Coordinates of C-alpha atoms in Angstrom, one line a residue:
M871 CA 0.0 0.0 0.0
A872 CA 1.3 3.5 -1.0
K873 CA 0.1 7.0 -0.5
L874 CA 0.3 9.9 -3.0
V875 CA 0.8 13.1 -1.0
V876 CA -0.1 16.6 -2.6
E877 CA 1.2 19.4 -0.4
V878 CA -0.8 22.6 -1.3
L879 CA 1.6 25.3 -0.1
D880 CA 0.5 28.6 -1.4
A881 CA -0.9 30.8 -4.3
S882 CA -0.2 34.2 -5.5
D883 CA -1.8 37.0 -7.5
L884 CA -5.3 35.3 -7.8
M885 CA -8.2 36.8 -9.6
P886 CA -10.7 38.7 -7.3
K887 CA -14.1 37.1 -7.6
D888 CA -16.2 38.4 -4.7
G889 CA -17.1 41.8 -6.2
Q890 CA -15.0 43.6 -3.5
G891 CA -11.6 43.2 -5.0
S892 CA -10.7 40.0 -3.2
S893 CA -11.5 36.2 -3.1
S894 CA -11.8 33.4 -0.5
P895 CA -9.8 30.6 -2.2
F896 CA -9.6 26.9 -1.5
V897 CA -8.0 24.2 -3.5
E898 CA -9.6 20.9 -4.6
V899 CA -7.4 18.1 -5.8
E900 CA -8.7 15.0 -7.6
F901 CA -6.9 11.8 -8.4
D902 CA -8.2 8.5 -9.5
Q903 CA -11.8 9.1 -8.4
Q904 CA -10.6 10.5 -5.0
R905 CA -11.2 14.1 -4.2
Q906 CA -9.7 16.1 -1.4
R907 CA -9.7 19.8 -0.6
T908 CA -8.0 22.4 1.6
Q909 CA -9.5 24.9 4.0
T910 CA -10.8 28.2 2.8
K911 CA -8.7 31.4 3.2
P912 CA -11.1 34.3 3.5
K913 CA -10.4 37.5 1.6
D914 CA -6.9 36.6 0.4
L915 CA -5.5 36.9 -3.0
N916 CA -2.1 35.5 -1.9
P917 CA -3.2 32.6 0.4
Q918 CA -0.9 30.3 2.4
W919 CA -2.2 26.8 3.0
N920 CA 0.8 24.5 3.8
Q921 CA -1.6 21.6 3.8
P922 CA -1.0 18.0 2.7
L923 CA -3.7 16.1 0.9
V924 CA -3.4 12.4 0.9
F925 CA -4.6 9.8 -1.8
Y926 CA -4.2 6.0 -1.3
L927 CA -2.9 3.7 -4.0
K928 CA -3.5 0.0 -4.4
D929 CA -1.4 -0.5 -7.5
P930 CA 1.0 2.5 -7.7
S931 CA 2.6 1.6 -11.1
S932 CA -0.6 1.4 -13.0
Q933 CA -2.4 4.2 -11.2
L934 CA 0.4 6.7 -11.7
Q935 CA 1.0 5.7 -15.2
N936 CA -2.6 6.2 -16.4
N937 CA -3.9 9.1 -14.4
T938 CA -3.5 12.8 -13.9
I939 CA -3.6 14.9 -10.8
D940 CA -6.2 17.7 -11.3
V941 CA -5.7 20.6 -9.1
V942 CA -8.4 23.4 -9.2
V943 CA -8.5 26.6 -7.2
Y944 CA -12.0 27.9 -6.3
N945 CA -13.5 31.0 -4.7
D946 CA -15.8 29.9 -1.7
R947 CA -19.1 31.6 -2.1
K948 CA -21.4 29.8 0.3
G949 CA -24.7 31.5 0.8
V950 CA -23.9 34.2 -1.8
D951 CA -26.4 34.2 -4.7
G952 CA -26.9 30.5 -4.3
H953 CA -23.6 29.7 -5.8
H954 CA -21.1 27.6 -3.9
K955 CA -17.8 28.3 -5.8
N956 CA -16.3 30.3 -8.5
F957 CA -13.4 29.0 -10.8
L958 CA -10.0 30.6 -10.1
G959 CA -7.8 28.4 -12.3
R960 CA -6.5 24.9 -12.6
V961 CA -3.4 22.8 -13.2
R962 CA -3.2 19.3 -14.6
I963 CA -0.1 17.3 -13.7
S964 CA 0.8 13.9 -15.1
A965 CA 1.0 11.4 -12.3
S966 CA 3.9 9.6 -14.0
S967 CA 6.1 12.6 -13.1
V968 CA 5.7 12.3 -9.3
S969 CA 8.7 12.0 -7.1
L970 CA 9.2 8.6 -5.6
S971 CA 10.0 9.9 -2.1
E972 CA 9.6 13.1 -0.1
S973 CA 13.4 13.7 0.0
Q974 CA 13.5 13.7 -3.9
A975 CA 10.5 16.1 -4.2
A976 CA 10.9 19.8 -4.7
V977 CA 8.5 22.7 -4.6
Q978 CA 7.2 23.6 -8.0
R979 CA 5.2 26.6 -9.0
Y980 CA 2.5 26.1 -11.7
P981 CA 0.8 28.9 -13.6
L982 CA -3.0 28.5 -13.4
D983 CA -4.6 27.5 -16.6
K984 CA -7.8 29.2 -18.0
R985 CA -11.0 27.5 -19.0
G986 CA -11.4 29.3 -22.3
L987 CA -9.7 31.8 -24.7
F988 CA -11.5 34.9 -23.1
S989 CA -10.9 33.9 -19.5
H990 CA -9.1 36.5 -17.3
I991 CA -7.7 33.9 -14.8
K992 CA -4.2 34.7 -13.5
G993 CA -1.8 33.7 -10.8
D994 CA 0.1 30.5 -9.9
I995 CA 0.2 27.8 -7.2
A996 CA 3.0 26.1 -5.4
L997 CA 2.8 22.4 -4.9
K998 CA 5.0 19.5 -3.7
I999 CA 4.1 16.1 -4.8
Y1000 CA 5.6 12.7 -3.8
L1001 CA 4.9 9.1 -2.8
V1002 CA 5.0 7.5 0.6
H1003 CA 5.2 3.8 1.0
G1004 CA 4.3 1.3 3.7
Q1005 CA 1.3 2.6 5.6
A1006 CA -2.3 1.4 5.3
P1007 CA -5.1 3.9 5.1
L1008 CA -7.1 4.6 8.3
D1009 CA -10.2 3.0 6.8
H1010 CA -8.4 -0.3 7.0
Q1011 CA -7.3 0.0 10.6
S1012 CA -9.2 -1.5 13.5
E1013 CA -11.5 0.5 15.8
E1014 CA -9.0 0.2 18.6
E1015 CA -6.2 1.6 16.5
K1016 CA -8.3 4.6 15.4
N1017 CA -9.6 5.3 19.0
S1018 CA -6.1 5.1 20.5
S1019 CA -4.9 8.3 18.7
K1020 CA -5.8 11.6 20.2
F1021 CA -5.7 15.0 18.5
E1022 CA -3.3 16.5 21.1
N1023 CA -0.7 13.8 20.5
R1024 CA -0.8 14.0 16.7
E1025 CA 1.3 16.0 14.4
P1026 CA -0.7 18.3 12.1
S1027 CA 0.3 16.3 9.0
S1028 CA -1.2 13.1 10.6
L1029 CA -4.2 15.0 11.6
F1030 CA -4.8 16.2 8.0
E1031 CA -4.6 12.7 6.8
E1032 CA -7.3 11.4 9.2
I1033 CA -9.7 14.1 8.1
N1034 CA -9.0 13.9 4.4
V1035 CA -9.4 10.2 4.0
N1036 CA -13.0 10.4 5.2
K1037 CA -15.1 8.7 2.4
A1038 CA -17.8 11.4 2.5
D1039 CA -15.2 14.0 1.6
R1040 CA -13.8 12.1 -1.3
H1041 CA -16.9 12.3 -3.5
G1042 CA -19.1 15.4 -4.1
E1043 CA -18.7 18.6 -2.2
Y1044 CA -16.7 18.8 1.1
E1045 CA -18.8 18.7 4.2
G1046 CA -17.7 19.7 7.7
G1047 CA -15.3 22.4 6.4
H1048 CA -16.0 24.5 9.5
E1049 CA -14.9 21.7 11.9
Y1050 CA -11.8 21.2 9.8
N1051 CA -10.8 24.9 9.8
K1052 CA -11.2 24.9 13.7
V1053 CA -9.0 21.9 14.3
Y1054 CA -6.4 23.2 11.8
E1055 CA -6.2 26.6 13.4
E1056 CA -5.9 25.0 16.9
E1057 CA -2.9 22.8 15.8
T1058 CA -1.3 25.6 13.9
Q1059 CA -1.4 27.9 17.0
K1060 CA 0.2 25.0 19.1
Q1061 CA 3.0 24.7 16.6
K1062 CA 3.7 28.4 16.6
I1063 CA 3.9 28.6 20.4
K1064 CA 6.6 25.8 20.4
K1065 CA 8.9 27.9 18.0
K1066 CA 11.2 30.3 19.7
E1067 CA 12.6 31.9 16.5
K1068 CA 10.6 34.2 14.5
E1069 CA 9.3 32.7 11.3
V1070 CA 10.3 34.2 8.1
R1071 CA 10.0 33.1 4.4
T1072 CA 13.3 32.9 2.7
F1073 CA 14.7 32.1 -0.8
Y1074 CA 18.3 31.6 -2.0
S1075 CA 20.0 33.3 -4.9
V1076 CA 22.7 31.9 -7.0
G1077 CA 26.2 32.8 -6.0
T1078 CA 29.5 31.4 -4.9
G1079 CA 30.8 34.4 -3.0
P1080 CA 30.6 35.0 0.8
A1081 CA 27.0 35.8 2.0
P1082 CA 26.3 39.3 3.0
A1083 CA 24.6 40.2 6.3
P1084 CA 20.9 39.4 6.3
A1085 CA 18.6 42.3 5.5
P1086 CA 16.6 43.9 8.4
D1087 CA 13.5 41.9 9.5
P1088 CA 10.3 42.9 8.0
P1089 CA 7.5 44.4 10.1
P1090 CA 5.4 42.2 12.2
V1091 CA 3.0 40.0 10.3
R1092 CA -0.7 39.9 11.3
T1093 CA -1.5 36.7 13.2
A1094 CA -4.5 36.2 10.8
D1095 CA -2.1 35.6 7.9
P1096 CA -0.2 32.2 8.4
V1097 CA 3.4 32.4 7.3
Y1098 CA 5.2 29.6 5.3
S1099 CA 8.7 29.0 6.9
G1100 CA 11.6 27.2 5.3
P1101 CA 14.1 27.4 2.3
R1102 CA 12.6 27.8 -1.1
T1103 CA 13.8 24.7 -2.9
D1104 CA 12.3 25.7 -6.3
F1105 CA 14.9 28.3 -6.8
A1106 CA 18.3 27.4 -8.4
K1107 CA 21.3 27.0 -6.1
A1108 CA 24.9 27.2 -7.1
G1109 CA 26.3 23.8 -8.0
G1110 CA 28.6 22.6 -5.2
G1111 CA 28.8 25.9 -3.5
G1112 CA 25.9 25.7 -1.1
P1113 CA 23.2 28.3 -0.9
G1114 CA 24.0 31.8 -1.8
P1115 CA 23.1 35.0 0.0
I1116 CA 19.8 34.9 2.0
F1117 CA 17.2 37.6 1.5
Q1118 CA 14.1 38.4 3.7
M1119 CA 11.1 38.3 1.4
Q1120 CA 7.8 40.1 1.9
V1121 CA 4.9 37.9 3.1
P1122 CA 1.2 38.5 2.6
G1123 CA -0.2 41.0 5.2
T1124 CA 2.8 43.3 5.2
R1125 CA 3.3 46.6 3.5
P1126 CA 5.4 46.0 0.4
E1127 CA 7.2 49.3 0.6
F1128 CA 9.0 48.1 3.8
G1129 CA 10.6 45.0 2.3
L1130 CA 11.6 43.1 -0.8
V1131 CA 8.8 41.7 -2.8
E1132 CA 9.4 38.6 -4.8
T1133 CA 8.0 38.7 -8.5
R1134 CA 7.4 35.5 -10.3
P1135 CA 6.5 36.1 -13.9
P1136 CA 5.2 32.9 -15.5
L1137 CA 8.4 32.0 -17.5
A1138 CA 8.3 28.4 -18.7
A1139 CA 12.1 28.1 -18.8
R1140 CA 12.3 28.5 -15.0
M1141 CA 9.3 26.5 -14.0
G1142 CA 9.6 23.7 -16.5
Y1143 CA 5.9 23.1 -16.8
W1144 CA 5.3 22.6 -20.5
Y1145 CA 4.8 18.8 -20.4
R1146 CA 2.4 19.1 -17.5
S1147 CA 0.2 22.0 -18.5
G1148 CA 0.1 21.1 -22.3
D1149 CA 0.3 24.7 -23.3
K1150 CA 1.6 24.6 -26.8
T1151 CA 2.8 28.2 -26.8
A1152 CA 5.1 27.7 -23.7
S1153 CA 8.2 25.6 -23.5
T1154 CA 11.2 25.2 -21.3
Y1155 CA 13.2 27.3 -23.7
D1156 CA 11.2 30.5 -23.1
L1157 CA 13.2 33.1 -21.2
V1158 CA 10.7 36.0 -21.6
E1159 CA 7.0 36.3 -20.7
Q1160 CA 4.8 35.2 -23.6
M1161 CA 2.4 37.8 -25.2
H1162 CA -0.2 36.1 -27.3
Y1163 CA -1.5 37.7 -30.6
L1164 CA -4.1 36.8 -33.2
Y1165 CA -2.5 37.2 -36.6
V1166 CA -4.3 37.7 -39.9
N1167 CA -2.2 37.6 -43.1
V1168 CA -4.1 39.1 -46.1
V1169 CA -2.2 37.8 -49.1
K1170 CA -4.2 38.6 -52.3
A1171 CA -7.5 38.3 -54.0
R1172 CA -8.6 37.2 -57.5
D1173 CA -11.5 37.4 -59.8
L1174 CA -13.2 40.2 -57.9
P1175 CA -16.5 41.6 -59.5
V1176 CA -16.7 45.1 -60.9
M1177 CA -18.6 47.5 -58.7
D1178 CA -18.4 50.9 -60.6
I1179 CA -20.4 52.0 -63.6
S1180 CA -17.1 52.8 -65.3
G1181 CA -16.1 49.1 -65.0
S1182 CA -13.2 49.6 -62.6
L1183 CA -12.6 48.3 -59.1
D1184 CA -10.4 49.9 -56.4
P1185 CA -10.2 47.1 -53.7
Y1186 CA -8.9 47.1 -50.2
V1187 CA -9.4 44.8 -47.3
E1188 CA -10.8 45.7 -43.8
V1189 CA -10.0 43.3 -41.0
K1190 CA -12.3 43.9 -38.0
L1191 CA -12.2 42.3 -34.6
G1192 CA -14.7 43.9 -32.1
N1193 CA -13.8 47.6 -32.0
Y1194 CA -10.4 47.1 -33.6
K1195 CA -10.1 47.6 -37.3
G1196 CA -7.1 47.3 -39.6
V1197 CA -7.1 48.4 -43.3
T1198 CA -4.9 47.5 -46.2
K1199 CA -4.0 50.2 -48.9
H1200 CA -6.4 50.3 -51.9
L1201 CA -5.1 49.4 -55.3
E1202 CA -6.7 51.3 -58.2
K1203 CA -8.3 49.5 -61.0
N1204 CA -7.3 46.0 -60.1
Q1205 CA -9.5 42.9 -59.9
N1206 CA -6.6 40.7 -58.8
P1207 CA -4.8 42.6 -56.2
V1208 CA -1.8 41.6 -54.0
W1209 CA -1.4 43.1 -50.5
H1210 CA 0.8 40.8 -48.3
K1211 CA -0.3 42.6 -45.2
V1212 CA -0.2 41.1 -41.6
F1213 CA -2.5 42.3 -38.9
A1214 CA -1.8 41.5 -35.1
F1215 CA -4.5 41.7 -32.4
P1216 CA -3.4 41.2 -28.7
K1217 CA -5.2 38.3 -27.2
E1218 CA -5.9 40.1 -23.9
N1219 CA -7.9 42.8 -25.9
L1220 CA -10.1 40.5 -27.9
Q1221 CA -13.6 41.9 -27.8
S1222 CA -15.5 39.5 -30.1
N1223 CA -15.9 35.8 -30.9
S1224 CA -15.4 36.3 -34.6
I1225 CA -13.0 38.0 -37.1
E1226 CA -14.5 39.7 -40.1
V1227 CA -12.4 40.1 -43.2
T1228 CA -14.2 42.4 -45.7
V1229 CA -13.2 43.3 -49.3
K1230 CA -14.5 46.9 -50.2
D1231 CA -14.3 49.1 -53.3
K1232 CA -12.9 52.6 -52.6
D1233 CA -15.2 55.2 -53.8
I1234 CA -15.6 59.0 -53.6
G1235 CA -18.7 58.8 -51.4
K1236 CA -19.5 55.5 -49.5
D1237 CA -17.3 52.5 -50.2
D1238 CA -19.0 49.6 -51.8
F1239 CA -19.2 46.2 -50.2
V1240 CA -17.7 43.4 -52.4
G1241 CA -17.7 40.4 -50.0
R1242 CA -16.4 39.0 -46.8
V1243 CA -15.1 36.0 -44.8
L1244 CA -16.0 35.2 -41.2
F1245 CA -13.7 33.2 -38.8
D1246 CA -14.6 31.8 -35.3
V1247 CA -11.9 32.8 -32.8
S1248 CA -12.3 29.5 -30.9
E1249 CA -11.4 27.5 -34.0
I1250 CA -8.2 29.4 -35.0
P1251 CA -5.1 27.2 -34.8
I1252 CA -2.1 27.8 -32.6
R1253 CA 1.2 28.2 -34.4
V1254 CA 4.6 28.8 -32.6
P1255 CA 8.1 28.9 -34.1
P1256 CA 9.8 26.6 -34.9
D1257 CA 6.6 25.3 -36.4
S1258 CA 6.5 25.8 -40.1
P1259 CA 4.5 29.1 -41.2
L1260 CA 0.8 28.5 -41.6
A1261 CA 0.0 28.2 -45.4
P1262 CA -2.5 30.7 -46.7
Q1263 CA -5.7 29.4 -48.3
W1264 CA -8.3 30.6 -50.8
Y1265 CA -11.7 31.5 -49.4
K1266 CA -14.9 32.2 -51.3
L1267 CA -16.3 35.6 -50.5
E1268 CA -19.7 35.7 -49.0
N1269 CA -22.5 38.4 -49.0
K1270 CA -23.9 40.0 -45.8
M1271 CA -26.5 37.2 -45.7
G1272 CA -23.7 34.5 -45.5
E1273 CA -24.3 33.3 -49.0
K1274 CA -21.5 32.6 -51.5
V1275 CA -21.2 35.3 -54.2
N1276 CA -20.8 34.4 -57.8
R1277 CA -17.3 35.9 -58.1
G1278 CA -14.3 36.6 -55.9
E1279 CA -11.9 34.8 -53.7
I1280 CA -9.4 36.0 -51.1
M1281 CA -6.2 34.2 -49.9
L1282 CA -5.8 34.4 -46.1
A1283 CA -3.9 32.8 -43.2
V1284 CA -5.3 33.2 -39.6
W1285 CA -3.4 31.9 -36.6
M1286 CA -2.8 32.4 -32.9
G1287 CA 0.9 33.0 -32.0
T1288 CA 3.2 35.0 -29.7
Q1289 CA 5.7 37.9 -30.1
A1290 CA 8.3 35.3 -31.2
D1291 CA 6.4 34.9 -34.5
E1292 CA 8.4 35.9 -37.6
A1293 CA 5.4 38.1 -38.6
F1294 CA 5.5 40.1 -35.4
P1295 CA 8.1 42.8 -36.3
E1296 CA 6.4 43.7 -39.7
A1297 CA 2.8 43.3 -38.6
W1298 CA 0.2 46.2 -38.2
H1299 CA -0.6 46.2 -34.4
S1300 CA -4.1 47.2 -33.3
D1301 CA -2.8 48.7 -30.0
A1302 CA 0.1 50.6 -31.7
H1303 CA -1.2 51.3 -35.2
G1304 CA 0.0 55.0 -35.0
I1305 CA 3.6 54.0 -34.3
S1306 CA 6.2 53.5 -37.1
Q1307 CA 7.7 50.1 -37.6
H1308 CA 11.1 51.5 -36.4
S1309 CA 9.7 52.8 -33.2
L1310 CA 7.7 49.6 -32.7
S1311 CA 10.8 47.5 -32.8
N1312 CA 12.5 49.7 -30.3
T1313 CA 9.6 49.7 -27.8
R1314 CA 8.6 46.0 -28.0
S1315 CA 11.7 44.3 -26.9
K1316 CA 10.3 41.5 -24.8
V1317 CA 11.6 38.8 -27.2
Y1318 CA 14.9 38.5 -28.8
F1319 CA 15.4 36.7 -32.0
S1320 CA 18.5 34.5 -32.6
P1321 CA 20.0 35.9 -35.8
K1322 CA 21.2 33.7 -38.7
L1323 CA 25.1 34.0 -38.7
Y1324 CA 27.4 33.8 -41.7
Y1325 CA 31.1 33.7 -42.0
L1326 CA 32.3 36.8 -44.0
R1327 CA 35.6 35.7 -45.8
V1328 CA 38.0 38.3 -47.1
Q1329 CA 41.1 37.1 -49.0
V1330 CA 43.5 40.1 -49.5
I1331 CA 45.7 39.4 -52.4
A1332 CA 47.5 42.5 -53.5
A1333 CA 47.4 46.2 -54.2
Q1334 CA 48.6 48.5 -57.0
D1335 CA 49.8 52.1 -57.4
L1336 CA 49.7 53.1 -53.8
V1337 CA 50.2 56.9 -53.4
L1338 CA 52.4 57.9 -50.5
S1339 CA 52.8 61.4 -48.8
D1340 CA 56.5 60.8 -48.6
K1341 CA 57.6 59.6 -52.0
G1342 CA 61.2 59.1 -50.8
R1343 CA 60.5 56.0 -48.7
A1344 CA 59.2 52.4 -49.3
P1345 CA 55.8 51.8 -47.7
D1346 CA 55.4 49.2 -44.9
A1347 CA 51.7 48.5 -45.9
Y1348 CA 49.1 46.3 -44.3
V1349 CA 45.3 46.0 -44.7
K1350 CA 42.7 46.5 -42.0
V1351 CA 39.2 45.2 -42.4
Q1352 CA 36.4 46.4 -40.0
L1353 CA 32.8 45.2 -39.6
G1354 CA 30.9 46.8 -36.7
N1355 CA 33.1 46.1 -33.7
Q1356 CA 35.1 43.4 -35.5
V1357 CA 38.6 44.3 -36.7
R1358 CA 41.0 42.1 -38.6
V1359 CA 44.5 43.0 -39.7
T1360 CA 46.7 41.3 -42.3
R1361 CA 50.5 40.8 -41.9
P1362 CA 52.8 43.5 -43.4
S1363 CA 53.5 43.0 -47.0
R1364 CA 56.7 40.9 -47.7
V1365 CA 57.6 43.4 -50.4
R1366 CA 58.0 47.0 -49.4
H1367 CA 56.7 48.6 -52.6
V1368 CA 53.9 50.7 -54.0
N1369 CA 52.6 47.3 -55.4
P1370 CA 52.5 45.2 -52.2
V1371 CA 51.5 41.6 -51.9
W1372 CA 49.8 39.9 -49.0
D1373 CA 47.9 36.7 -49.9
D1374 CA 46.2 36.7 -46.4
D1375 CA 42.8 35.3 -45.4
L1376 CA 40.6 37.2 -42.9
T1377 CA 37.3 35.9 -41.3
L1378 CA 34.5 37.9 -39.7
V1379 CA 30.9 37.1 -38.6
A1380 CA 27.9 38.8 -40.4
S1381 CA 24.3 38.4 -39.4
E1382 CA 21.0 39.0 -41.2
P1383 CA 19.5 41.3 -42.4
F1384 CA 23.0 42.4 -43.7
D1385 CA 22.4 46.2 -43.0
E1386 CA 26.0 46.9 -42.1
F1387 CA 29.0 48.1 -44.1
M1388 CA 32.5 46.6 -44.3
V1389 CA 35.3 49.1 -44.3
I1390 CA 38.6 48.0 -45.9
S1391 CA 41.6 50.3 -45.6
V1392 CA 45.2 50.1 -46.7
E1393 CA 47.5 51.6 -44.2
D1394 CA 51.2 52.5 -44.1
R1395 CA 53.1 52.0 -40.8
I1396 CA 55.3 55.2 -40.7
G1397 CA 56.7 54.7 -37.2
P1398 CA 55.8 53.5 -33.6
G1399 CA 52.2 54.3 -33.1
K1400 CA 52.0 56.3 -36.4
D1401 CA 49.9 54.9 -39.3
E1402 CA 48.8 56.6 -42.6
V1403 CA 45.8 55.6 -44.5
L1404 CA 46.6 55.3 -48.1
G1405 CA 43.2 54.3 -49.4
R1406 CA 39.8 53.1 -48.2
L1407 CA 37.0 50.9 -49.6
I1408 CA 33.5 50.7 -48.2
V1409 CA 31.5 47.5 -49.2
P1410 CA 27.8 47.0 -48.2
V1411 CA 27.4 43.5 -46.7
R1412 CA 24.2 42.9 -48.6
E1413 CA 26.1 43.2 -52.0
I1414 CA 28.5 40.4 -51.0
P1415 CA 27.7 37.1 -52.8
P1416 CA 27.2 33.9 -50.8
R1417 CA 29.3 30.9 -51.8
L1418 CA 26.9 28.3 -53.2
D1419 CA 29.5 25.7 -54.2
I1420 CA 31.8 24.9 -51.2
A1421 CA 34.3 23.2 -53.5
K1422 CA 34.8 26.3 -55.5
F1423 CA 35.9 29.8 -54.5
P1424 CA 34.5 33.0 -56.2
E1425 CA 36.5 34.9 -58.6
P1426 CA 38.8 37.8 -57.3
R1427 CA 38.0 41.4 -58.2
W1428 CA 40.0 44.7 -58.4
F1429 CA 38.5 47.5 -56.4
N1430 CA 39.2 51.1 -56.5
L1431 CA 40.7 52.7 -53.3
L1432 CA 39.6 56.1 -52.5
K1433 CA 41.4 58.7 -50.4
P1434 CA 40.0 58.9 -46.9
S1435 CA 38.6 62.4 -47.4
V1436 CA 36.8 61.3 -50.6
A1437 CA 35.4 58.0 -49.1
E1438 CA 33.9 59.8 -46.1
E1439 CA 32.1 62.5 -48.1
E1440 CA 28.6 61.3 -48.9
G1441 CA 27.8 61.3 -52.6
E1442 CA 31.4 61.7 -53.5
K1443 CA 31.6 58.1 -54.6
K1444 CA 29.4 58.9 -57.5
K1445 CA 32.2 61.2 -59.1
E1446 CA 34.3 59.6 -61.7
V1447 CA 37.8 59.0 -60.6
K1448 CA 40.4 59.2 -63.3
F1449 CA 43.2 57.6 -61.3
S1450 CA 43.1 55.7 -58.0
S1451 CA 45.0 52.9 -56.3
K1452 CA 43.5 49.5 -56.5
I1453 CA 43.2 46.5 -54.3
H1454 CA 42.8 42.8 -55.4
L1455 CA 40.2 41.0 -53.1
R1456 CA 38.2 37.8 -53.1
I1457 CA 35.1 38.4 -50.8
W1458 CA 32.2 36.0 -50.1
L1459 CA 29.8 34.8 -47.4
D1460 CA 29.8 31.2 -46.1
A1461 CA 26.7 29.6 -44.6
G1462 CA 27.4 26.0 -45.3
Y1463 CA 28.4 25.1 -41.7
P1464 CA 27.6 26.2 -38.2
C1465 CA 28.8 29.6 -37.2
V1466 CA 29.5 30.5 -33.5
G1467 CA 29.5 34.2 -32.9

């Protein structure tokens, strides 16, 4: 016989549900047709339970493999409007991932899942789940064994087990909650009296240096708010170095301006809950908070009907979602227009259950209705990179009555994604439609894209007709190549002459979208710390050809070297240069093998 123990520790940032800006939460846990619940915490959006719930297993291997642990947070509303409870969020955990002993178990924080797309549930819950072996349930003990135990001689954890295994509490609604709350409060007070040290909630930060002095104690906590004491095992610790510096953390009931407040944004990389929650848009590789968007890609239309008497059509597309509306540019006299326009609507601002994509004809007075396509928000697929982009499809236009029109089709793609989507930077945003694309990219930096890197190879072969300021000396020439903060320099020429030879290879790293310029300069080392620029060449990276055949190098080219003053003046490069020094280079981009920047 084995027991599955689910320790419900605390929750934070819950949704207020009582109409007064608060909630009275309790947690209900169901596993293999057994249901247990915690006590109710009145008027507390950051409740502390620290309560174990026990489930008995006859066949642990099969029961854990084939079941899930369903944890639901409710707002207790007994006697209010006839409702008993309001949904505050849930977590589903695969029982196969449960730790086999209490020593192996760690506290995990899970974000609360919503019931539907338009739900405003928020917050998270801390749980510790593990197995305990070798103890029979109280239902199988004799009456003498049951009567021999007294409440005053029992530890709180044992007392919780005795109450939780009551069969009447496993099915249906929990009864006797007031009695449970009373007993729990009495036992908690006894445990507090026994402790001499003041209880604080602490967590450890990563670090290997000496620990600083602890921060001052926070103000006294109200006795009505129970405090969870002990180290936070769900935070990372430095490997082999023991715990790092200890910080006091603000607990519910104190004023946040007098202490440190722990913030816990729901980052999947830190909590590692993707396989448990089943949220496709979150994975253990996410290092930033996810923002969800509804994307509509308006590609093109074909065979649109003529609406004007003159026989012309000036079509444009209007994408409408509730009070938000995005419009493409209108194309004059075109029955087969192409737009390639993406619209993005934040999920948190969705105001309607349907998306309306309407094709209209631009007119001097009122624009004419050509046709439309409707989409149900609940049926929109979810797409997250590295998933392949959603392929657009042709949709037959309908009239205002929902009937197919005789002519006209539109190509669209509609999906739900995040700010990591490739379409995000170039999309029209309903909540920022008045901001330029450049400003938008600078203000929305919650996600960082990993650029595709290339090796930029420069083979410096030789130069001709270098012009020196001191014609009575032989030059000690070398070539310097600069790309952004990267600088590479060749060896000095073996021949001290106005026609030097190097045959040197230089390698730099370039990244898309190739909006940088590579500066190549030929310099003469006059003396210690003194160099003279003999000529300069500026090459846009986007004009450098990639090497498609790795077995063959591109052909070298001769480039004109401009004087530094000429090269720096804008527009001067357009002037014809009758005579200039030249440099012989072979330049190409390599993307055929991994590049580590």
